[in-house]
Each structure stands twice: as C-alpha cells, then as structure tokens.
Short mmCIF file of C-alpha atoms in Angstrom, two decimals:
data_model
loop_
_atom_site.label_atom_id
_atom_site.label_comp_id
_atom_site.label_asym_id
_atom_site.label_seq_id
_atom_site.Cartn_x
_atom_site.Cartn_y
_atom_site.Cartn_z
CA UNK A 15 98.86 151.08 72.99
CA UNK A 16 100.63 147.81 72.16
CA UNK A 17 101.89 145.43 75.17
CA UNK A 18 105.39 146.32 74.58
CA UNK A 19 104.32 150.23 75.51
CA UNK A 20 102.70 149.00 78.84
CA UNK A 21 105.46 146.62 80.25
CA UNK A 22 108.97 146.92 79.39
CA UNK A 23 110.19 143.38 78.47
CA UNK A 24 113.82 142.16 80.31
CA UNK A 25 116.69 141.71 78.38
CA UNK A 26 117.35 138.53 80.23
CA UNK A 27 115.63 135.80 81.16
CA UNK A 28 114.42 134.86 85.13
CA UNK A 29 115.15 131.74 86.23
CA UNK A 30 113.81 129.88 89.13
CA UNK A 31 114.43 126.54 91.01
CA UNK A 32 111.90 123.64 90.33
CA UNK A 33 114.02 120.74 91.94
CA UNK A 34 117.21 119.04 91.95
CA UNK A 35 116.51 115.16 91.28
CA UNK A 36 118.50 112.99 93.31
CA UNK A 37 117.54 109.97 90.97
CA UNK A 38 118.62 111.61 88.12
CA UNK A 39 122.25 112.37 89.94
CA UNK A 40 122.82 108.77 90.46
CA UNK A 41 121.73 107.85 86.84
CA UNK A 42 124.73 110.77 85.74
CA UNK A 43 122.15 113.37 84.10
CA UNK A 44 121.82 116.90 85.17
CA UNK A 45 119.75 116.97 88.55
CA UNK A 46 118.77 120.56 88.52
CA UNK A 47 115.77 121.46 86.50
CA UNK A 48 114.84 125.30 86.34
CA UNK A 49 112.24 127.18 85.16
CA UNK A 50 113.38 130.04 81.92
CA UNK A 51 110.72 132.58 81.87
CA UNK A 52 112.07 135.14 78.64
CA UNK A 53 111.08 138.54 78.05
CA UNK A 54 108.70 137.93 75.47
CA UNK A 55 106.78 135.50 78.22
CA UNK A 56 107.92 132.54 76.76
CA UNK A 57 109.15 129.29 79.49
CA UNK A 58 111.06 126.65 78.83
CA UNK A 59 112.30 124.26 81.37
CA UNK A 60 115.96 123.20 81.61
CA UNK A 61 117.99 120.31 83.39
CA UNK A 62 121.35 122.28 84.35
CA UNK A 63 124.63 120.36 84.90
CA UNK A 64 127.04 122.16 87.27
CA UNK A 65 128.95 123.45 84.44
CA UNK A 66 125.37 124.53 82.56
CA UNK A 67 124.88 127.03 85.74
CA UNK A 68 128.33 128.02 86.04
CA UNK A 69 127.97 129.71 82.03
CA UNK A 70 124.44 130.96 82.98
CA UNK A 71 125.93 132.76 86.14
CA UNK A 72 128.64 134.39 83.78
CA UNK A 73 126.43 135.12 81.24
CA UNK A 74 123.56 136.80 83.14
CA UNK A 75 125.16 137.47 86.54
CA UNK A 76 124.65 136.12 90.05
CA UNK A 77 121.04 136.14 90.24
CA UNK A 78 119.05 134.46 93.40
CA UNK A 79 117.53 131.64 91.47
CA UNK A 80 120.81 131.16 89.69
CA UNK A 81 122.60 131.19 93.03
CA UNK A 82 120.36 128.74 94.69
CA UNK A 83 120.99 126.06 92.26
CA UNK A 84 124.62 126.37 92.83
CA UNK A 85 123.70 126.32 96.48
CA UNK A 86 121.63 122.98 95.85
CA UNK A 87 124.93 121.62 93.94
CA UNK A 88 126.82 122.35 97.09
CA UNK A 89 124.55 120.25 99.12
CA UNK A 90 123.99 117.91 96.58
CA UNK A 91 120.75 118.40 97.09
CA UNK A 92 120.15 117.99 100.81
CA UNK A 93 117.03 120.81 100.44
CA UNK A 94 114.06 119.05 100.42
CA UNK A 95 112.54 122.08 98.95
CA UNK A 96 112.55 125.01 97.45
CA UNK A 97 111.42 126.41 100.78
CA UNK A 98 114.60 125.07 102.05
CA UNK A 99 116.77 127.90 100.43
CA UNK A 100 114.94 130.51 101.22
#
C-alpha cells in the first residue's frame, strides 16, 4: 500500500505562527514569519507582510494560525509568545 493509500494528503497547506520580529518591523520588512507545512510534507518558512496574510486568509480561509498572525498584526506584536495567543 503506497503512503498516499494510508494518509489522505490536504489540499491546502497548515500554517503556524513562529514569531513576529519586532526588529524586523522597525527595519520595514515583514515581521511575521510562519511555518508552511504542504500536503506532500514539504515546509517552507515565510515572512508575511500584512497584506501577504490578508491573500492567504482569502485564499485558504480563516484558519487559527492564519488568524493569529493577523491577531499579532493587531498588537503589533505585543505577544511575547506563541503561548500568548492561545
């Protein structure tokens, strides 16, 4: 049985919330750095600007991880951690 067979594989990605950089808001870049986790397994990690996340929640829908960025945005990153959101 191949690995396809024994675990269906998403049709969109899962994000989730590594940190939102401070230092990297006051330099101008994108502060909010998330984890991509695709179907196949495959991660990549991304540095979101606000309007980055706003075409990610449009695309795939208002997902928790997705959401708490945006949340992070709205405190411009007064979470000091992930823990923070939750």
């Amino acid at each position: 049985m191949n690995q396809s067979a024994q675990r269906p594989i998403s049709q969109y990605p899962q994000f989730e919330v590594i940190e939102f950089s401070r230092r990297r808001l006051q330099r101008g870049l994108a502060p909010l750095s998330m984890r991509v986790v695709h179907g196949e397994g495959d991660e990549d990690v991304h540095w979101l600007s606000p309007e980055e996340l706003r075409r990610h929640i449009q695309q795939y829908g208002p997902l928790e991880a997705l959401l708490a960025g945006q949340e992070l945005y709205r405190r411009r990153g007064g979470a000091s951690s992930r823990g923070d959101l939750e």
